[in-house]
Amino acid sequence: MYKNVLLTGATGFLGSRLCRSLLDRPIEKIYCLVRGRTPEGSQRRLHARLGLSSAERERIAVVHGDVRLPDFGLGAPAWNELAHVIDAVYHCAASVNLAAGYDQLAPSNVVGTEQVLRFVQTGPGKHLHHVSTVGIFIAAGPRPVTELHPPDWDTAGGIGYCQTKFAGEQAIAAAGVPVTVYRPGLVLGDRASGECSSSDAVARMVRATAILGVGAATTARVPIGSVDFTAESIAALSLRPDAPGQIYHPFENSQFPLRQMFDHLRQLGYSRDAVDVPTWHALMADQPDSPAAFVMLAVWRVARHVLAETPALHPPHFHAEHTAAAVADEGVPAGDLDLAYFQRMFTRLLPSGPAVANPTSPTVTQRAAPSEVLP
C-alpha cells in the first residue's frame, strides 16, 4: 500500500475521476501536479474541478508545476524533496487533441512522460502507473488484440495522439522501471450525471449527427467504458499485489456496436435515419459553415478507423478477459450502458434537446449548431 502518491492530469476528464477514486483508497496523501499562473491559481483550479470537502483537502497537496518542464518547473531542490517522499506516480496527464500532429503533442505526451520517468528514477524506488490508450492499435486492422499484443509505430496509424502515446510507452519500456500500464478505450460519460468530455471523438460524432439529422450506419465494434468505471478500475487494479508488470485494458464493453449509439440518437429524436459512413462523411463536407461538421472533419483520420469507413479500416477486435477478471475480483461493478445512460450523455452534449427540424434536402436537416472550437 502507498503512503504518498503523485498524480498528473488531476484536472482532466479522466484524471479528476481517478483522483476521487484514489481518495477512496487508504492512501495518506495525494500530491497533484497542476499547471497555473500562480500556486494559488493551481490550487483553486484543482479544488474547483474536484469539489473537495474540507476533509478531502487535507489529503490533497497541490504541486504548482508543469509535466513538460525540466524538474516539472519546480527547481532541483523541490523536485528532489518531492521525489523522496513519493511511493508511486499515476501519470494521467496528456494532450488529447485528435486533430494535432506528433510534433504539436510531443511536448506533453512524450517529453512529459520522459520527465515522469526521470522523477520515478529519482530517490527511493517508485512504482509508475501509466495511463495510455488502446488508440495505439487504431490502425491494426480487424484482428484480435488482447493485453498481451505489442503495438508498433504502424498500428498508431499516422495519428499524432496515438503516435505520441506509443512513443511514451516505448520510453517507459526502455527505462526498465516498475510499471503498470492502463489502456482505456473510448471513455464515455459519467453513469450517474452523464457528464462527458466535450471535445473527444464521441462528442464530435454526436454533435455532427444532430446538425445533419443523420447518423452513421457503421459496422464498427469498439471498446468503451464510462469515465467512473474506468477511473475506479485503474485505482483498484493499481493496488493489487500483482500489478507490477501488468498491462490492463479497463473496458466496460470491449466490443460495443457503435451503430447502437447512433440508433439511440434516432430513438431520442436527435436524428431521423442513418447512412453509410462514406455518405455521412460527404454530407458533413457539404456543411462548410457548420462548426459541428467542421470539428468532425478535422479529426476524420481518427474517425474513419473508429467508424470503419471501409472493411480494411475496421478497428481491432479487442479482448480484455484478463483485465475483466481482475476488475471483477476487485469488486468494481460494470454499469448498464443502456438508452437511459446515453440520454443523460446526449443531454450534456446537446443541452437544447432533440430538435430535428424540417429538412432542406432529402437527406440533411438543419439544427442550431452548438458553439464549438478545436481544442
Short mmCIF file of N, CA, C and O in Angstrom, two decimals, residues 71 74-84 122:
data_model
loop_
_atom_site.label_atom_id
_atom_site.label_comp_id
_atom_site.label_asym_id
_atom_site.label_seq_id
_atom_site.Cartn_x
_atom_site.Cartn_y
_atom_site.Cartn_z
N ASP A 71 12.44 19.16 -14.33
CA ASP A 71 12.13 19.20 -12.90
C ASP A 71 10.68 19.65 -12.65
O ASP A 71 10.35 20.17 -11.57
N LEU A 74 9.79 22.89 -10.98
CA LEU A 74 9.88 23.10 -9.53
C LEU A 74 11.24 23.62 -9.09
O LEU A 74 11.35 24.24 -8.01
N GLY A 75 12.27 23.34 -9.87
CA GLY A 75 13.64 23.58 -9.42
C GLY A 75 14.17 22.32 -8.75
O GLY A 75 13.40 21.55 -8.16
N ALA A 76 15.47 22.11 -8.85
CA ALA A 76 16.06 20.86 -8.36
C ALA A 76 15.80 20.57 -6.89
O ALA A 76 15.47 19.43 -6.52
N PRO A 77 15.94 21.54 -5.98
CA PRO A 77 15.71 21.21 -4.56
C PRO A 77 14.29 20.70 -4.28
O PRO A 77 14.12 19.68 -3.60
N ALA A 78 13.29 21.40 -4.80
CA ALA A 78 11.90 20.98 -4.56
C ALA A 78 11.61 19.66 -5.26
O ALA A 78 10.89 18.81 -4.72
N TRP A 79 12.16 19.47 -6.46
CA TRP A 79 12.00 18.21 -7.20
C TRP A 79 12.54 17.03 -6.37
O TRP A 79 11.87 16.02 -6.20
N ASN A 80 13.74 17.17 -5.86
CA ASN A 80 14.36 16.10 -5.08
C ASN A 80 13.62 15.85 -3.78
O ASN A 80 13.45 14.70 -3.36
N GLU A 81 13.19 16.91 -3.14
CA GLU A 81 12.44 16.76 -1.89
C GLU A 81 11.15 15.98 -2.13
O GLU A 81 10.80 15.07 -1.37
N LEU A 82 10.43 16.33 -3.21
CA LEU A 82 9.20 15.63 -3.52
C LEU A 82 9.49 14.17 -3.90
O LEU A 82 8.77 13.25 -3.46
N ALA A 83 10.51 13.95 -4.71
CA ALA A 83 10.83 12.59 -5.16
C ALA A 83 11.13 11.65 -4.01
O ALA A 83 10.89 10.44 -4.11
N HIS A 84 11.61 12.18 -2.90
CA HIS A 84 12.00 11.32 -1.78
C HIS A 84 10.83 10.98 -0.86
O HIS A 84 10.99 10.18 0.08
N THR A 122 14.32 9.06 -9.57
CA THR A 122 14.99 9.90 -8.58
C THR A 122 14.58 9.48 -7.18
O THR A 122 13.39 9.35 -6.90
#
